Amino acid sequence: DQQVKQNSPSLSVQEGRISILNCDYTNSMFDYFLWYKKYPAEGPTFLISISSIKDKNEDGRFTVFLNKSAKHLSLHIVPSQPGDSAVYFCAASGVDFNKFYFGSGTKLNVKP
Amino acid sequence: GAGVSQSPSNKVTEKGKDVELRCDPISGHTALYWYRQSLGQGLEFLIYFQGNSAPDKSGLPSDRFSAERTGGSVSTLTIQRTQQEDSAVYLCASRRGTNNEKLFFGSGTQLSVL
């Protein structure tokens, strides 16, 4: 039973345009949401997070939006760069941070 | 060390053999996780250690899988009688404590069972 879902396995975007990666979750008790980025042969690296008390968090070119009523979050990358090409994982945890549930990932390809 | 270290980076084994995967977390991190990523799949939770508490083993797929964490630091994931479906990337992650949400991942061990 997958509690965090990323329904788009891949996304292709032109350099300079916006990339929007989506994530849905089923557990209303999730309190923190994170995005991780993974290059081939490397471990995932933390990108940005958002608490359930917020609906937006911004860090440079990266913005995460949270819609609690829809149980949906999205990651916006503006402008997209070829170096952003990677697999992006959405993750969620409860208030105790003990368990992190990951989506299946979205492979982003930013074309020069 | 500066980051989470995993060894070996690659392991090829024959079906039925036992394997041990090692994880050295970031110094001072009290929480340690094991995940695995099968081809085309997401990150699957396996086991979680927090300090001296009993580990959360709820993600281990069968009793062929076990893990220990000695001295609150290094962890070993053991897979007995490996099967082809065990082939995956095994990722270890650590975090500082109970109130820090960031996980820091190692580069993983690519396990191939022939």
PDB file of C-alpha atoms in Angstrom, chain B residues 1-6 22-32 69-75 92-97 100 102 104-106:
ATOM      1  CA  GLY B   1      33.702  10.828   8.069  1.00  0.00           C
ATOM      2  CA  ALA B   2      31.948  13.658   6.276  1.00  0.00           C
ATOM      3  CA  GLY B   3      29.156  11.554   4.834  1.00  0.00           C
ATOM      4  CA  VAL B   4      27.426   8.204   5.067  1.00  0.00           C
ATOM      5  CA  SER B   5      29.781   5.514   3.833  1.00  0.00           C
ATOM      6  CA  GLN B   6      28.619   2.201   2.408  1.00  0.00           C
ATOM      7  CA  ARG B  22      28.006  -2.323   5.668  1.00  0.00           C
ATOM      8  CA  CYS B  23      26.989   1.215   6.549  1.00  0.00           C
ATOM      9  CA  ASP B  24      29.041   3.772   8.435  1.00  0.00           C
ATOM     10  CA  PRO B  25      26.747   6.711   9.339  1.00  0.00           C
ATOM     11  CA  ILE B  26      27.709  10.317   9.870  1.00  0.00           C
ATOM     12  CA  SER B  27      29.433  10.715  13.215  1.00  0.00           C
ATOM     13  CA  GLY B  28      26.984  11.738  15.909  1.00  0.00           C
ATOM     14  CA  HIS B  29      23.878  10.683  14.005  1.00  0.00           C
ATOM     15  CA  THR B  30      21.704   8.595  16.268  1.00  0.00           C
ATOM     16  CA  ALA B  31      19.203   7.368  13.699  1.00  0.00           C
ATOM     17  CA  LEU B  32      20.087   4.940  10.916  1.00  0.00           C
ATOM     18  CA  ARG B  69      23.945  -1.807  14.644  1.00  0.00           C
ATOM     19  CA  THR B  70      26.953  -2.195  16.891  1.00  0.00           C
ATOM     20  CA  GLY B  71      27.852   0.457  19.428  1.00  0.00           C
ATOM     21  CA  GLY B  72      25.249   2.815  18.050  1.00  0.00           C
ATOM     22  CA  SER B  73      27.345   3.455  14.951  1.00  0.00           C
ATOM     23  CA  VAL B  74      28.186   1.020  12.147  1.00  0.00           C
ATOM     24  CA  SER B  75      25.371  -1.125  10.814  1.00  0.00           C
ATOM     25  CA  CYS B  92      21.717   3.462   4.074  1.00  0.00           C
ATOM     26  CA  ALA B  93      20.756   6.807   5.564  1.00  0.00           C
ATOM     27  CA  SER B  94      21.318   8.549   8.861  1.00  0.00           C
ATOM     28  CA  ARG B  95      19.983  11.588  10.633  1.00  0.00           C
ATOM     29  CA  ARG B  96      21.041  13.539  13.656  1.00  0.00           C
ATOM     30  CA  GLY B  97      18.232  12.816  16.065  1.00  0.00           C
ATOM     31  CA  ASN B 100      15.634  16.640  12.482  1.00  0.00           C
ATOM     32  CA  LYS B 102      16.637  15.379   6.937  1.00  0.00           C
ATOM     33  CA  PHE B 104      21.541  11.836   4.630  1.00  0.00           C
ATOM     34  CA  PHE B 105      22.086   8.930   2.259  1.00  0.00           C
ATOM     35  CA  GLY B 106      25.114   6.920   1.310  1.00  0.00           C
TER      36      GLY B 106
END
